[in-house]
């Protein structure tokens, strides 16, 4: 898997360099994988959109102050889970939100988790909107609040440079040049001027 030092880098660097990497989820003897296609950076010391802005510590945000690579999962609207990976040095509340994936291994199980149907029964709309959102990818990979605080190095959830290095069959797009775009983050209008920061990265 990616070394912990990868997550100890500047949060914006991590958010950009996570694109094209592979999120591997293992549970109940199953392995699921998706290629990361969209991320957002959140940096508590200066970012009003971060849950731990200005070093605000609560029961919810305590995970953000953990060591690099720690898993931070929170609920939005009381319904949907969002997956974040803690960055920088311990004590600095910062993380990268994983906003989008494309399924790459055990897609049938991911489809069952996401839509409760077989892949061949998915509609065109469902295929287009498979894992293109933080709540959607968490549903597809069976990621919920039980993983909040999971430390770096756990086999349950990890990021790998390639499928082959994770012991899975490679896809043709492994190693292809990435066409990276940069934009503003989604759904953080409450953050005022910080909502305009170009901290979203996507393929």
Short mmCIF file of N, CA and C in Angstrom, two decimals, residues 67-196:
data_model
loop_
_atom_site.label_atom_id
_atom_site.label_comp_id
_atom_site.label_asym_id
_atom_site.label_seq_id
_atom_site.Cartn_x
_atom_site.Cartn_y
_atom_site.Cartn_z
N UNK A 67 -2.97 10.50 13.35
CA UNK A 67 -1.79 10.34 12.50
C UNK A 67 -2.20 10.21 11.04
N UNK A 68 -1.25 10.50 10.17
CA UNK A 68 -1.50 10.48 8.72
C UNK A 68 -1.97 9.11 8.26
N UNK A 69 -2.96 9.13 7.38
CA UNK A 69 -3.50 7.89 6.85
C UNK A 69 -4.67 7.33 7.64
N UNK A 70 -4.98 7.94 8.79
CA UNK A 70 -6.13 7.52 9.57
C UNK A 70 -7.41 7.75 8.77
N UNK A 71 -8.38 6.87 8.92
CA UNK A 71 -9.65 6.98 8.21
C UNK A 71 -10.62 7.84 9.02
N UNK A 72 -11.18 8.85 8.36
CA UNK A 72 -12.19 9.72 8.98
C UNK A 72 -13.48 9.57 8.18
N UNK A 73 -14.50 9.00 8.82
CA UNK A 73 -15.80 8.80 8.16
C UNK A 73 -16.85 9.57 8.95
N UNK A 74 -17.61 10.41 8.27
CA UNK A 74 -18.68 11.15 8.92
C UNK A 74 -19.96 11.05 8.11
N UNK A 75 -21.05 11.41 8.74
CA UNK A 75 -22.37 11.37 8.10
C UNK A 75 -22.77 12.74 7.61
N UNK A 76 -23.41 12.80 6.44
CA UNK A 76 -24.05 14.03 5.98
C UNK A 76 -25.55 13.77 5.88
N UNK A 77 -26.33 14.77 6.27
CA UNK A 77 -27.80 14.68 6.26
C UNK A 77 -28.29 13.51 7.10
N UNK A 78 -27.42 13.00 7.98
CA UNK A 78 -27.81 11.88 8.82
C UNK A 78 -28.02 10.58 8.08
N UNK A 79 -27.58 10.55 6.80
CA UNK A 79 -27.87 9.39 5.95
C UNK A 79 -26.64 8.80 5.27
N UNK A 80 -25.81 9.66 4.69
CA UNK A 80 -24.75 9.21 3.79
C UNK A 80 -23.38 9.37 4.43
N UNK A 81 -22.56 8.35 4.32
CA UNK A 81 -21.20 8.39 4.84
C UNK A 81 -20.25 9.03 3.83
N UNK A 82 -19.24 9.71 4.35
CA UNK A 82 -18.20 10.31 3.51
C UNK A 82 -16.85 9.84 4.03
N UNK A 83 -16.00 9.40 3.11
CA UNK A 83 -14.69 8.86 3.45
C UNK A 83 -13.60 9.92 3.26
N UNK A 84 -12.80 10.11 4.30
CA UNK A 84 -11.66 11.02 4.25
C UNK A 84 -10.42 10.29 4.77
N UNK A 85 -9.26 10.71 4.30
CA UNK A 85 -7.99 10.18 4.78
C UNK A 85 -7.20 11.32 5.38
N UNK A 86 -6.82 11.18 6.64
CA UNK A 86 -6.13 12.23 7.37
C UNK A 86 -4.74 12.45 6.79
N UNK A 87 -4.32 13.71 6.75
CA UNK A 87 -3.04 14.08 6.14
C UNK A 87 -2.19 14.90 7.12
N UNK A 88 -0.96 15.14 6.70
CA UNK A 88 0.02 15.97 7.41
C UNK A 88 0.42 15.35 8.75
N UNK A 89 1.02 16.15 9.62
CA UNK A 89 1.55 15.62 10.88
C UNK A 89 0.44 15.46 11.91
N UNK A 90 0.62 14.52 12.82
CA UNK A 90 -0.35 14.33 13.89
C UNK A 90 -0.55 15.63 14.66
N UNK A 91 -1.81 15.97 14.92
CA UNK A 91 -2.12 17.22 15.59
C UNK A 91 -2.53 18.32 14.65
N UNK A 92 -2.26 18.15 13.35
CA UNK A 92 -2.71 19.10 12.33
C UNK A 92 -4.00 18.55 11.72
N UNK A 93 -5.15 19.18 11.96
CA UNK A 93 -6.41 18.64 11.46
C UNK A 93 -6.59 18.92 9.96
N UNK A 94 -6.29 17.93 9.17
CA UNK A 94 -6.40 18.07 7.71
C UNK A 94 -6.69 16.70 7.12
N UNK A 95 -7.37 16.70 5.99
CA UNK A 95 -7.74 15.43 5.37
C UNK A 95 -8.12 15.64 3.92
N UNK A 96 -8.18 14.53 3.20
CA UNK A 96 -8.65 14.53 1.81
C UNK A 96 -9.94 13.71 1.75
N UNK A 97 -10.97 14.34 1.21
CA UNK A 97 -12.24 13.66 0.97
C UNK A 97 -12.15 12.91 -0.36
N UNK A 98 -12.51 11.64 -0.35
CA UNK A 98 -12.57 10.87 -1.60
C UNK A 98 -13.97 11.07 -2.17
N UNK A 99 -14.05 11.76 -3.31
CA UNK A 99 -15.34 12.14 -3.88
C UNK A 99 -15.82 11.21 -4.99
N UNK A 100 -14.91 10.53 -5.65
CA UNK A 100 -15.34 9.71 -6.77
C UNK A 100 -14.40 8.54 -7.04
N UNK A 101 -15.00 7.43 -7.49
CA UNK A 101 -14.27 6.24 -7.89
C UNK A 101 -14.87 5.69 -9.17
N UNK A 102 -14.10 4.85 -9.85
CA UNK A 102 -14.68 3.96 -10.86
C UNK A 102 -14.38 2.54 -10.38
N UNK A 103 -15.37 1.64 -10.43
CA UNK A 103 -15.18 0.28 -9.92
C UNK A 103 -14.17 -0.49 -10.76
N UNK A 104 -13.32 -1.25 -10.08
CA UNK A 104 -12.27 -1.96 -10.80
C UNK A 104 -12.13 -3.43 -10.41
N UNK A 105 -12.76 -3.84 -9.33
CA UNK A 105 -12.66 -5.26 -8.94
C UNK A 105 -13.90 -5.64 -8.13
N UNK A 106 -14.48 -6.80 -8.49
CA UNK A 106 -15.73 -7.26 -7.87
C UNK A 106 -16.85 -6.25 -8.06
N UNK A 107 -16.97 -5.79 -9.31
CA UNK A 107 -18.00 -4.81 -9.63
C UNK A 107 -19.41 -5.31 -9.32
N UNK A 108 -19.63 -6.61 -9.45
CA UNK A 108 -20.96 -7.16 -9.20
C UNK A 108 -21.37 -6.96 -7.74
N UNK A 109 -20.42 -7.14 -6.84
CA UNK A 109 -20.72 -6.94 -5.42
C UNK A 109 -20.90 -5.46 -5.12
N UNK A 110 -20.09 -4.62 -5.75
CA UNK A 110 -20.24 -3.18 -5.58
C UNK A 110 -21.63 -2.73 -6.05
N UNK A 111 -22.09 -3.28 -7.17
CA UNK A 111 -23.42 -2.95 -7.68
C UNK A 111 -24.51 -3.41 -6.73
N UNK A 112 -24.33 -4.58 -6.16
CA UNK A 112 -25.31 -5.09 -5.19
C UNK A 112 -25.36 -4.20 -3.96
N UNK A 113 -24.19 -3.79 -3.47
CA UNK A 113 -24.14 -2.89 -2.32
C UNK A 113 -24.79 -1.55 -2.63
N UNK A 114 -24.54 -1.05 -3.82
CA UNK A 114 -24.99 0.31 -4.19
C UNK A 114 -26.46 0.35 -4.57
N UNK A 115 -26.90 -0.60 -5.42
CA UNK A 115 -28.24 -0.54 -5.99
C UNK A 115 -29.11 -1.76 -5.66
N UNK A 116 -28.53 -2.75 -4.97
CA UNK A 116 -29.27 -3.97 -4.63
C UNK A 116 -29.80 -4.67 -5.89
N UNK A 117 -28.95 -4.68 -6.91
CA UNK A 117 -29.30 -5.37 -8.15
C UNK A 117 -28.03 -5.88 -8.81
N UNK A 118 -28.20 -6.73 -9.82
CA UNK A 118 -27.07 -7.23 -10.58
C UNK A 118 -26.58 -6.15 -11.56
N UNK A 119 -25.32 -6.24 -11.93
CA UNK A 119 -24.76 -5.24 -12.85
C UNK A 119 -25.53 -5.19 -14.15
N UNK A 120 -25.92 -6.37 -14.67
CA UNK A 120 -26.62 -6.41 -15.95
C UNK A 120 -28.02 -5.80 -15.87
N UNK A 121 -28.52 -5.62 -14.64
CA UNK A 121 -29.84 -5.03 -14.47
C UNK A 121 -29.79 -3.53 -14.18
N UNK A 122 -28.59 -2.98 -14.10
CA UNK A 122 -28.47 -1.55 -13.84
C UNK A 122 -28.95 -0.74 -15.02
N UNK A 123 -29.62 0.38 -14.75
CA UNK A 123 -30.07 1.27 -15.81
C UNK A 123 -28.91 2.14 -16.29
N UNK A 124 -29.09 2.82 -17.40
CA UNK A 124 -28.06 3.72 -17.91
C UNK A 124 -27.78 4.83 -16.89
N UNK A 125 -28.81 5.30 -16.23
CA UNK A 125 -28.63 6.34 -15.21
C UNK A 125 -27.79 5.82 -14.05
N UNK A 126 -28.06 4.60 -13.63
CA UNK A 126 -27.29 4.02 -12.54
C UNK A 126 -25.84 3.81 -12.93
N UNK A 127 -25.59 3.39 -14.14
CA UNK A 127 -24.20 3.21 -14.59
C UNK A 127 -23.45 4.53 -14.61
N UNK A 128 -24.14 5.59 -15.02
CA UNK A 128 -23.52 6.91 -15.09
C UNK A 128 -23.23 7.46 -13.70
N UNK A 129 -24.06 7.09 -12.75
CA UNK A 129 -23.95 7.63 -11.39
C UNK A 129 -23.58 6.54 -10.38
N UNK A 130 -22.69 5.66 -10.80
CA UNK A 130 -22.34 4.49 -9.99
C UNK A 130 -21.64 4.91 -8.69
N UNK A 131 -20.44 5.48 -8.80
CA UNK A 131 -19.65 5.84 -7.62
C UNK A 131 -19.14 7.28 -7.72
N UNK A 132 -19.91 8.14 -8.38
CA UNK A 132 -19.47 9.51 -8.62
C UNK A 132 -19.98 10.48 -7.55
N UNK A 133 -19.70 10.15 -6.32
CA UNK A 133 -20.07 11.00 -5.19
C UNK A 133 -19.63 10.33 -3.91
N UNK A 134 -19.34 11.10 -2.87
CA UNK A 134 -18.78 10.51 -1.64
C UNK A 134 -19.72 9.51 -0.97
N UNK A 135 -21.01 9.81 -0.93
CA UNK A 135 -21.95 8.87 -0.33
C UNK A 135 -22.14 7.63 -1.18
N UNK A 136 -22.11 7.80 -2.49
CA UNK A 136 -22.30 6.69 -3.41
C UNK A 136 -21.16 5.68 -3.30
N UNK A 137 -19.92 6.18 -3.25
CA UNK A 137 -18.79 5.25 -3.19
C UNK A 137 -18.73 4.54 -1.84
N UNK A 138 -19.14 5.23 -0.79
CA UNK A 138 -19.17 4.57 0.52
C UNK A 138 -20.20 3.45 0.54
N UNK A 139 -21.35 3.69 -0.08
CA UNK A 139 -22.37 2.64 -0.16
C UNK A 139 -21.85 1.46 -0.98
N UNK A 140 -21.22 1.75 -2.10
CA UNK A 140 -20.73 0.69 -2.98
C UNK A 140 -19.65 -0.17 -2.36
N UNK A 141 -18.78 0.44 -1.56
CA UNK A 141 -17.67 -0.29 -0.96
C UNK A 141 -17.93 -0.68 0.50
N UNK A 142 -19.18 -0.51 0.94
CA UNK A 142 -19.56 -0.90 2.30
C UNK A 142 -18.68 -0.20 3.34
N UNK A 143 -18.59 1.12 3.20
CA UNK A 143 -17.82 1.95 4.13
C UNK A 143 -18.81 2.72 4.99
N UNK A 144 -18.70 2.58 6.30
CA UNK A 144 -19.60 3.32 7.18
C UNK A 144 -18.85 3.80 8.41
N UNK A 145 -19.59 4.36 9.37
CA UNK A 145 -18.98 4.98 10.54
C UNK A 145 -18.18 4.00 11.41
N UNK A 146 -18.40 2.72 11.23
CA UNK A 146 -17.62 1.75 12.00
C UNK A 146 -16.14 1.81 11.65
N UNK A 147 -15.80 2.37 10.47
CA UNK A 147 -14.40 2.49 10.07
C UNK A 147 -13.76 3.79 10.54
N UNK A 148 -14.56 4.69 11.13
CA UNK A 148 -14.00 5.96 11.60
C UNK A 148 -12.90 5.70 12.63
N UNK A 149 -11.74 6.31 12.41
CA UNK A 149 -10.61 6.12 13.31
C UNK A 149 -9.73 4.93 12.98
N UNK A 150 -10.07 4.21 11.92
CA UNK A 150 -9.24 3.08 11.50
C UNK A 150 -7.82 3.58 11.21
N UNK A 151 -6.80 3.00 11.84
CA UNK A 151 -5.45 3.52 11.66
C UNK A 151 -4.84 3.15 10.32
N UNK A 152 -3.86 3.93 9.92
CA UNK A 152 -3.10 3.61 8.72
C UNK A 152 -2.53 2.20 8.83
N UNK A 153 -2.53 1.49 7.72
CA UNK A 153 -1.93 0.16 7.68
C UNK A 153 -2.94 -0.96 7.81
N UNK A 154 -4.20 -0.62 8.06
CA UNK A 154 -5.21 -1.66 8.20
C UNK A 154 -5.52 -2.28 6.84
N UNK A 155 -5.70 -3.59 6.83
CA UNK A 155 -6.04 -4.29 5.60
C UNK A 155 -7.49 -4.05 5.19
N UNK A 156 -8.31 -3.51 6.10
CA UNK A 156 -9.72 -3.29 5.80
C UNK A 156 -9.93 -2.21 4.74
N UNK A 157 -9.05 -1.22 4.75
CA UNK A 157 -9.18 -0.10 3.81
C UNK A 157 -7.81 0.51 3.59
N UNK A 158 -7.36 0.51 2.34
CA UNK A 158 -6.03 1.03 2.05
C UNK A 158 -5.99 1.53 0.61
N UNK A 159 -4.99 2.38 0.33
CA UNK A 159 -4.78 2.90 -1.02
C UNK A 159 -3.50 2.30 -1.57
N UNK A 160 -3.58 1.80 -2.79
CA UNK A 160 -2.45 1.17 -3.47
C UNK A 160 -2.13 1.91 -4.76
N UNK A 161 -0.86 1.91 -5.16
CA UNK A 161 -0.49 2.57 -6.42
C UNK A 161 -1.10 1.91 -7.65
N UNK A 162 -1.26 0.58 -7.60
CA UNK A 162 -1.83 -0.14 -8.74
C UNK A 162 -2.56 -1.37 -8.23
N UNK A 163 -3.40 -1.92 -9.08
CA UNK A 163 -4.11 -3.14 -8.72
C UNK A 163 -3.15 -4.32 -8.59
N UNK A 164 -2.17 -4.39 -9.48
CA UNK A 164 -1.22 -5.49 -9.44
C UNK A 164 -0.45 -5.54 -8.13
N UNK A 165 -0.06 -4.37 -7.62
CA UNK A 165 0.67 -4.33 -6.36
C UNK A 165 -0.20 -4.79 -5.19
N UNK A 166 -1.52 -4.66 -5.37
CA UNK A 166 -2.46 -5.13 -4.35
C UNK A 166 -2.83 -6.59 -4.56
N UNK A 167 -2.21 -7.23 -5.56
CA UNK A 167 -2.47 -8.63 -5.83
C UNK A 167 -3.73 -8.88 -6.63
N UNK A 168 -4.19 -7.85 -7.38
CA UNK A 168 -5.42 -7.96 -8.17
C UNK A 168 -5.09 -7.82 -9.66
N UNK A 169 -5.98 -8.29 -10.52
CA UNK A 169 -5.74 -8.17 -11.97
C UNK A 169 -5.68 -6.70 -12.41
N UNK A 170 -4.72 -6.39 -13.26
CA UNK A 170 -4.55 -5.02 -13.74
C UNK A 170 -5.59 -4.66 -14.78
N UNK A 171 -5.84 -3.35 -14.91
CA UNK A 171 -6.70 -2.82 -15.97
C UNK A 171 -5.84 -2.09 -16.99
N UNK A 172 -6.40 -1.90 -18.17
CA UNK A 172 -5.62 -1.28 -19.25
C UNK A 172 -5.18 0.13 -18.91
N UNK A 173 -5.96 0.84 -18.06
CA UNK A 173 -5.61 2.23 -17.79
C UNK A 173 -4.53 2.36 -16.73
N UNK A 174 -4.04 1.26 -16.19
CA UNK A 174 -2.92 1.33 -15.26
C UNK A 174 -1.73 1.99 -15.95
N UNK A 175 -1.21 3.03 -15.34
CA UNK A 175 0.00 3.65 -15.86
C UNK A 175 -0.21 4.68 -16.95
N UNK A 176 -1.44 4.87 -17.41
CA UNK A 176 -1.69 5.88 -18.44
C UNK A 176 -1.54 7.29 -17.84
N UNK A 177 -1.12 8.27 -18.65
CA UNK A 177 -1.04 9.65 -18.14
C UNK A 177 -2.41 10.13 -17.67
N UNK A 178 -2.41 10.92 -16.59
CA UNK A 178 -3.66 11.41 -16.02
C UNK A 178 -3.98 12.80 -16.55
N UNK A 179 -5.23 13.00 -16.91
CA UNK A 179 -5.71 14.31 -17.35
C UNK A 179 -6.41 14.96 -16.15
N UNK A 180 -5.66 15.75 -15.37
CA UNK A 180 -6.14 16.28 -14.10
C UNK A 180 -6.75 17.67 -14.28
N UNK A 181 -7.91 17.87 -13.68
CA UNK A 181 -8.58 19.16 -13.67
C UNK A 181 -8.68 19.66 -12.23
N UNK A 182 -8.78 20.96 -12.08
CA UNK A 182 -8.85 21.59 -10.76
C UNK A 182 -10.07 22.51 -10.72
N UNK A 183 -10.80 22.47 -9.61
CA UNK A 183 -11.97 23.33 -9.46
C UNK A 183 -12.24 23.64 -8.01
N UNK A 184 -13.36 24.30 -7.76
CA UNK A 184 -13.77 24.59 -6.39
C UNK A 184 -14.53 23.41 -5.80
N UNK A 185 -14.53 23.32 -4.51
CA UNK A 185 -15.18 22.21 -3.84
C UNK A 185 -16.71 22.33 -3.91
N UNK A 186 -17.37 21.21 -3.71
CA UNK A 186 -18.81 21.13 -3.89
C UNK A 186 -19.52 21.12 -2.54
N UNK A 187 -20.57 21.93 -2.42
CA UNK A 187 -21.41 21.90 -1.23
C UNK A 187 -20.84 22.57 -0.01
N UNK A 188 -19.91 23.53 -0.18
CA UNK A 188 -19.31 24.20 0.98
C UNK A 188 -19.55 25.72 0.93
N UNK A 189 -20.68 26.11 0.40
CA UNK A 189 -20.99 27.53 0.27
C UNK A 189 -20.94 28.26 1.60
N UNK A 190 -21.23 27.55 2.70
CA UNK A 190 -21.21 28.15 4.03
C UNK A 190 -19.84 28.66 4.43
N UNK A 191 -18.80 28.25 3.72
CA UNK A 191 -17.42 28.60 4.08
C UNK A 191 -17.00 29.97 3.58
N UNK A 192 -17.91 30.74 2.99
CA UNK A 192 -17.58 32.09 2.53
C UNK A 192 -16.53 32.09 1.45
N UNK A 193 -15.52 32.92 1.62
CA UNK A 193 -14.46 33.03 0.61
C UNK A 193 -13.72 31.71 0.43
N UNK A 194 -13.63 30.92 1.49
CA UNK A 194 -12.92 29.65 1.39
C UNK A 194 -13.61 28.67 0.45
N UNK A 195 -14.89 28.89 0.19
CA UNK A 195 -15.60 28.02 -0.76
C UNK A 195 -15.06 28.18 -2.17
N UNK A 196 -14.37 29.27 -2.42
CA UNK A 196 -13.83 29.54 -3.76
C UNK A 196 -12.43 28.96 -3.96
#
